[in-house]
GROMACS .gro file of C-alpha atoms in nm:
model
  263
    1MET     CA    1   1.821   8.331  14.219
    2THR     CA    2   1.542   8.474  14.007
    3LYS     CA    3   1.200   8.361  14.125
    4PRO     CA    4   0.968   8.228  13.847
    5PRO     CA    5   0.700   8.464  13.759
    6VAL     CA    6   0.370   8.448  13.943
    7THR     CA    7   0.065   8.292  13.720
    8SER     CA    8  -0.248   8.306  13.846
    9GLU     CA    9  -0.502   7.999  13.821
   10PRO     CA   10  -0.758   7.965  13.572
   11ARG     CA   11  -1.081   8.071  13.732
   12SER     CA   12  -1.333   7.782  13.822
   13GLU     CA   13  -1.684   7.832  13.766
   14ALA     CA   14  -1.870   7.985  14.084
   15VAL     CA   15  -1.969   7.719  14.314
   16PRO     CA   16  -2.325   7.775  14.469
   17SER     CA   17  -2.304   7.863  14.821
   18ARG     CA   18  -2.436   7.655  15.112
   19ARG     CA   19  -2.733   7.916  15.140
   20ASP     CA   20  -2.803   7.891  14.760
   21ARG     CA   21  -2.780   7.519  14.762
   22VAL     CA   22  -3.036   7.503  15.057
   23ARG     CA   23  -3.273   7.720  14.881
   24GLU     CA   24  -3.273   7.510  14.575
   25ALA     CA   25  -3.327   7.182  14.745
   26THR     CA   26  -3.594   7.340  14.956
   27LEU     CA   27  -3.771   7.511  14.643
   28ALA     CA   28  -3.729   7.137  14.479
   29GLU     CA   29  -3.905   6.984  14.782
   30ILE     CA   30  -4.171   7.239  14.768
   31LYS     CA   31  -4.273   7.154  14.399
   32SER     CA   32  -4.221   6.798  14.437
   33ILE     CA   33  -4.483   6.790  14.718
   34ALA     CA   34  -4.725   7.025  14.521
   35ARG     CA   35  -4.665   6.769  14.196
   36ARG     CA   36  -4.780   6.484  14.421
   37HIS     CA   37  -5.077   6.678  14.554
   38LEU     CA   38  -5.159   6.737  14.245
   39VAL     CA   39  -5.145   6.405  14.113
   40GLU     CA   40  -5.339   6.282  14.425
   41GLN     CA   41  -5.588   6.544  14.446
   42GLY     CA   42  -5.623   6.778  14.139
   43VAL     CA   43  -5.528   7.117  14.105
   44ALA     CA   44  -5.789   7.226  14.351
   45GLY     CA   45  -5.599   6.982  14.584
   46VAL     CA   46  -5.245   7.209  14.582
   47SER     CA   47  -5.233   7.471  14.843
   48LEU     CA   48  -4.958   7.634  15.025
   49ARG     CA   49  -5.094   7.578  15.382
   50ALA     CA   50  -5.097   7.212  15.312
   51ILE     CA   51  -4.745   7.183  15.165
   52ALA     CA   52  -4.607   7.401  15.439
   53ARG     CA   53  -4.760   7.188  15.696
   54GLU     CA   54  -4.590   6.850  15.543
   55MET     CA   55  -4.264   7.039  15.504
   56GLY     CA   56  -4.281   7.177  15.900
   57MET     CA   57  -4.291   7.507  15.761
   58THR     CA   58  -4.526   7.792  15.834
   59ALA     CA   59  -4.757   7.886  15.519
   60PRO     CA   60  -4.584   8.265  15.512
   61GLY     CA   61  -4.249   8.100  15.530
   62LEU     CA   62  -4.323   7.937  15.177
   63TYR     CA   63  -4.341   8.280  15.025
   64ARG     CA   64  -3.978   8.337  15.087
   65TYR     CA   65  -3.975   8.061  14.795
   66VAL     CA   66  -4.259   8.111  14.574
   67PRO     CA   67  -4.479   8.423  14.524
   68GLY     CA   68  -4.796   8.248  14.552
   69ILE     CA   69  -5.004   7.955  14.434
   70ASP     CA   70  -5.038   8.067  14.081
   71ALA     CA   71  -4.627   8.096  14.061
   72LEU     CA   72  -4.589   7.743  14.205
   73LEU     CA   73  -4.867   7.595  13.973
   74VAL     CA   74  -4.693   7.751  13.647
   75ALA     CA   75  -4.365   7.622  13.799
   76ILE     CA   76  -4.470   7.289  13.827
   77THR     CA   77  -4.616   7.300  13.485
   78ALA     CA   78  -4.306   7.421  13.355
   79ASP     CA   79  -4.131   7.148  13.538
   80MET     CA   80  -4.334   6.885  13.371
   81PHE     CA   81  -4.319   7.030  12.988
   82ASP     CA   82  -3.929   6.986  13.055
   83GLU     CA   83  -3.982   6.629  13.180
   84LEU     CA   84  -4.183   6.555  12.880
   85ALA     CA   85  -3.958   6.720  12.637
   86GLU     CA   86  -3.684   6.510  12.756
   87THR     CA   87  -3.860   6.213  12.740
   88VAL     CA   88  -3.946   6.282  12.361
   89ALA     CA   89  -3.567   6.397  12.286
   90ASP     CA   90  -3.454   6.091  12.454
   91ALA     CA   91  -3.658   5.874  12.232
   92ASP     CA   92  -3.586   6.064  11.942
   93ALA     CA   93  -3.219   6.027  12.028
   94SER     CA   94  -3.246   5.663  12.025
   95ALA     CA   95  -3.290   5.641  11.676
   96PRO     CA   96  -3.021   5.688  11.390
   97PRO     CA   97  -2.968   6.084  11.351
   98GLU     CA   98  -3.022   6.001  10.952
   99ASP     CA   99  -3.355   5.787  10.993
  100THR     CA  100  -3.611   6.114  11.038
  101GLU     CA  101  -3.918   5.872  10.967
  102LEU     CA  102  -3.787   5.637  11.250
  103ARG     CA  103  -3.703   5.925  11.498
  104LEU     CA  104  -4.058   6.063  11.448
  105HIS     CA  105  -4.227   5.735  11.508
  106CYS     CA  106  -4.033   5.745  11.847
  107ALA     CA  107  -4.095   6.071  11.952
  108LEU     CA  108  -4.484   6.036  11.877
  109ARG     CA  109  -4.503   5.730  12.068
  110ALA     CA  110  -4.287   5.870  12.363
  111LEU     CA  111  -4.568   6.139  12.384
  112ARG     CA  112  -4.845   5.896  12.382
  113THR     CA  113  -4.658   5.678  12.672
  114TRP     CA  114  -4.561   5.963  12.866
  115ALA     CA  115  -4.949   6.138  12.866
  116ILE     CA  116  -5.098   5.769  12.960
  117THR     CA  117  -4.871   5.744  13.244
  118HIS     CA  118  -4.916   6.066  13.373
  119PRO     CA  119  -5.267   6.151  13.323
  120ALA     CA  120  -5.295   6.406  13.619
  121GLU     CA  121  -4.998   6.606  13.489
  122PHE     CA  122  -5.100   6.584  13.132
  123SER     CA  123  -5.467   6.747  13.209
  124VAL     CA  124  -5.278   7.008  13.362
  125MET     CA  125  -5.038   7.079  13.097
  126PHE     CA  126  -5.283   7.067  12.783
  127GLY     CA  127  -5.621   7.148  12.946
  128PRO     CA  128  -5.772   7.479  13.074
  129SER     CA  129  -5.706   7.561  13.440
  130SER     CA  130  -5.963   7.793  13.618
  131ARG     CA  131  -5.713   7.784  13.931
  132LEU     CA  132  -5.499   8.014  13.807
  133ASP     CA  133  -5.563   8.412  13.809
  134PRO     CA  134  -5.644   8.548  13.479
  135GLU     CA  135  -5.349   8.805  13.550
  136ALA     CA  136  -5.114   8.514  13.655
  137ASP     CA  137  -4.794   8.503  13.426
  138ILE     CA  138  -4.784   8.177  13.247
  139ALA     CA  139  -4.464   8.293  13.068
  140PRO     CA  140  -4.264   8.008  13.193
  141ALA     CA  141  -4.492   7.725  13.124
  142LEU     CA  142  -4.531   7.872  12.758
  143GLU     CA  143  -4.140   7.875  12.708
  144ALA     CA  144  -4.132   7.537  12.832
  145GLY     CA  145  -4.425   7.430  12.621
  146ARG     CA  146  -4.205   7.587  12.307
  147ARG     CA  147  -3.905   7.380  12.390
  148PHE     CA  148  -4.093   7.051  12.404
  149ALA     CA  149  -4.284   7.126  12.087
  150SER     CA  150  -3.954   7.201  11.914
  151THR     CA  151  -3.853   6.851  11.896
  152PHE     CA  152  -4.145   6.777  11.670
  153PHE     CA  153  -4.100   7.103  11.473
  154ALA     CA  154  -3.731   7.019  11.383
  155LEU     CA  155  -3.853   6.671  11.291
  156CYS     CA  156  -4.125   6.807  11.070
  157ASP     CA  157  -3.906   7.044  10.888
  158ARG     CA  158  -3.656   6.768  10.804
  159LEU     CA  159  -3.921   6.549  10.680
  160VAL     CA  160  -4.054   6.834  10.471
  161GLN     CA  161  -3.695   6.869  10.324
  162GLU     CA  162  -3.626   6.478  10.277
  163LYS     CA  163  -3.969   6.396  10.131
  164ASP     CA  164  -4.176   6.513   9.860
  165ILE     CA  165  -4.482   6.590  10.090
  166PRO     CA  166  -4.734   6.788   9.886
  167LEU     CA  167  -4.804   7.119  10.039
  168PRO     CA  168  -5.095   7.335   9.989
  169THR     CA  169  -4.995   7.699   9.863
  170ASP     CA  170  -5.098   8.008  10.017
  171GLU     CA  171  -5.367   8.073   9.779
  172GLU     CA  172  -5.516   7.742   9.864
  173ILE     CA  173  -5.481   7.825  10.206
  174GLY     CA  174  -5.634   8.181  10.214
  175PRO     CA  175  -5.525   8.518  10.335
  176GLU     CA  176  -5.678   8.473  10.667
  177LEU     CA  177  -5.565   8.141  10.764
  178THR     CA  178  -5.231   8.215  10.612
  179ALA     CA  179  -5.191   8.519  10.824
  180GLU     CA  180  -5.254   8.316  11.144
  181LEU     CA  181  -5.034   8.014  11.049
  182ARG     CA  182  -4.737   8.292  10.989
  183SER     CA  183  -4.815   8.439  11.328
  184PHE     CA  184  -4.799   8.084  11.446
  185SER     CA  185  -4.475   8.006  11.286
  186ASP     CA  186  -4.336   8.349  11.445
  187THR     CA  187  -4.427   8.256  11.780
  188VAL     CA  188  -4.298   7.899  11.808
  189GLY     CA  189  -3.994   7.955  11.583
  190LEU     CA  190  -4.076   7.801  11.291
  191SER     CA  191  -4.006   8.132  11.069
  192ALA     CA  192  -3.636   8.055  11.168
  193HIS     CA  193  -3.629   7.744  10.936
  194ALA     CA  194  -3.792   7.920  10.666
  195MET     CA  195  -4.078   7.675  10.700
  196PRO     CA  196  -4.370   7.727  10.414
  197THR     CA  197  -4.707   7.824  10.543
  198GLY     CA  198  -4.825   7.475  10.365
  199ALA     CA  199  -4.588   7.291  10.582
  200ALA     CA  200  -4.701   7.484  10.901
  201LEU     CA  201  -5.079   7.403  10.808
  202VAL     CA  202  -4.948   6.978  10.752
  203LEU     CA  203  -4.778   7.023  11.098
  204THR     CA  204  -5.085   7.173  11.272
  205ARG     CA  205  -5.326   6.897  11.114
  206CYS     CA  206  -5.076   6.639  11.190
  207TRP     CA  207  -5.056   6.734  11.583
  208ILE     CA  208  -5.433   6.796  11.589
  209ARG     CA  209  -5.495   6.420  11.494
  210ILE     CA  210  -5.230   6.274  11.719
  211TYR     CA  211  -5.302   6.497  11.989
  212GLY     CA  212  -5.653   6.425  11.975
  213VAL     CA  213  -5.620   6.044  11.990
  214VAL     CA  214  -5.385   6.105  12.299
  215CYS     CA  215  -5.645   6.328  12.468
  216MET     CA  216  -5.917   6.085  12.401
  217GLU     CA  217  -5.706   5.790  12.577
  218VAL     CA  218  -5.578   6.011  12.880
  219PHE     CA  219  -5.946   6.102  12.929
  220GLN     CA  220  -6.094   5.761  12.866
  221HIS     CA  221  -6.329   5.929  12.603
  222LEU     CA  222  -6.337   5.614  12.363
  223GLY     CA  223  -6.370   5.348  12.626
  224PHE     CA  224  -6.740   5.271  12.488
  225VAL     CA  225  -6.532   5.191  12.163
  226VAL     CA  226  -6.205   5.006  12.226
  227ASN     CA  227  -6.058   4.910  12.582
  228ASP     CA  228  -5.711   4.871  12.479
  229MET     CA  229  -5.621   5.235  12.265
  230GLU     CA  230  -5.250   5.084  12.191
  231PRO     CA  231  -5.384   4.944  11.826
  232PHE     CA  232  -5.599   5.260  11.787
  233PHE     CA  233  -5.319   5.503  11.827
  234GLU     CA  234  -5.102   5.286  11.602
  235SER     CA  235  -5.385   5.253  11.323
  236GLU     CA  236  -5.409   5.621  11.336
  237LEU     CA  237  -5.037   5.678  11.316
  238GLN     CA  238  -5.036   5.449  11.021
  239ASN     CA  239  -5.297   5.628  10.845
  240LEU     CA  240  -5.117   5.969  10.929
  241MET     CA  241  -4.805   5.836  10.767
  242SER     CA  242  -4.939   5.667  10.477
  243GLY     CA  243  -5.131   5.990  10.429
  244LEU     CA  244  -4.799   6.172  10.436
  245GLY     CA  245  -4.619   5.904  10.197
  246VAL     CA  246  -4.415   5.845  10.495
  247ARG     CA  247  -4.311   5.478  10.560
  248TYR     CA  248  -4.518   5.347  10.887
  249LEU     CA  249  -4.254   5.181  11.139
  250PRO     CA  250  -4.434   4.894  11.341
  251VAL     CA  251  -4.371   4.895  11.705
  252GLY     CA  252  -3.999   4.762  11.789
  253HIS     CA  253  -3.924   4.827  11.410
  254MET     CA  254  -3.592   4.957  11.402
  255GLY     CA  255  -3.520   5.106  11.050
  256ARG     CA  256  -3.513   4.761  10.905
  257PRO     CA  257  -3.840   4.745  10.660
  258VAL     CA  258  -4.029   4.462  10.577
  259THR     CA  259  -4.292   4.625  10.353
  260ASP     CA  260  -4.359   4.934  10.230
  261THR     CA  261  -4.694   5.035  10.406
  262ALA     CA  262  -4.691   5.401  10.256
  263GLY     CA  263  -4.796   5.237   9.928
   0.00000   0.00000   0.00000
């Protein structure tokens, strides 16, 4: 009787070893404790010795998982950017894919909500850190920051394509700023979308305006003006959208306009 040919089973993806799983779990615990210390005590309160003590380890033992305090701070900063990026992406995905205006509103509001509920993290991510060694490798945090920004860049690119937004020409911008904006586009990946320099300038101006309002709220710099910053944020958002000729959608407005406030 002829035996059937032996066939090899399709290979499954490699399963991490128990040692690798334990290592990943330990690293996740280290970063979780470091982030909690950061929130409770600020960047200066994050120390390998304190983390090791809480974990029942020795400080030198932590060096098997992180090369030093700078690398740990960069790693948790990258994680926070990824968390914010996921939050913004989820908000973007909650709107119909064809409704770019609503998607942009949802993304910007998600940015503000995350920032005001995570002020300590926000200050580390977007503020200067004197704790880090000037020679520290911050590339992982920068790359995570670019991933976070990519959602807004993609939405802006769509908006420029869909709407008749007036864009300044290179001549109006000037050669020096044009060169800077082109360098920025190359760095963050806007060049891949063939985005005009004028669009990069408009995007930057819009980001400065929204980011500025969020910073003012997070750091409570406008407490002498208003107690509740949400109406102020919405007023700035409406003014910004109207200036671009884009329809402003109030909170809770799911793409069914009552009036067109863009004018």
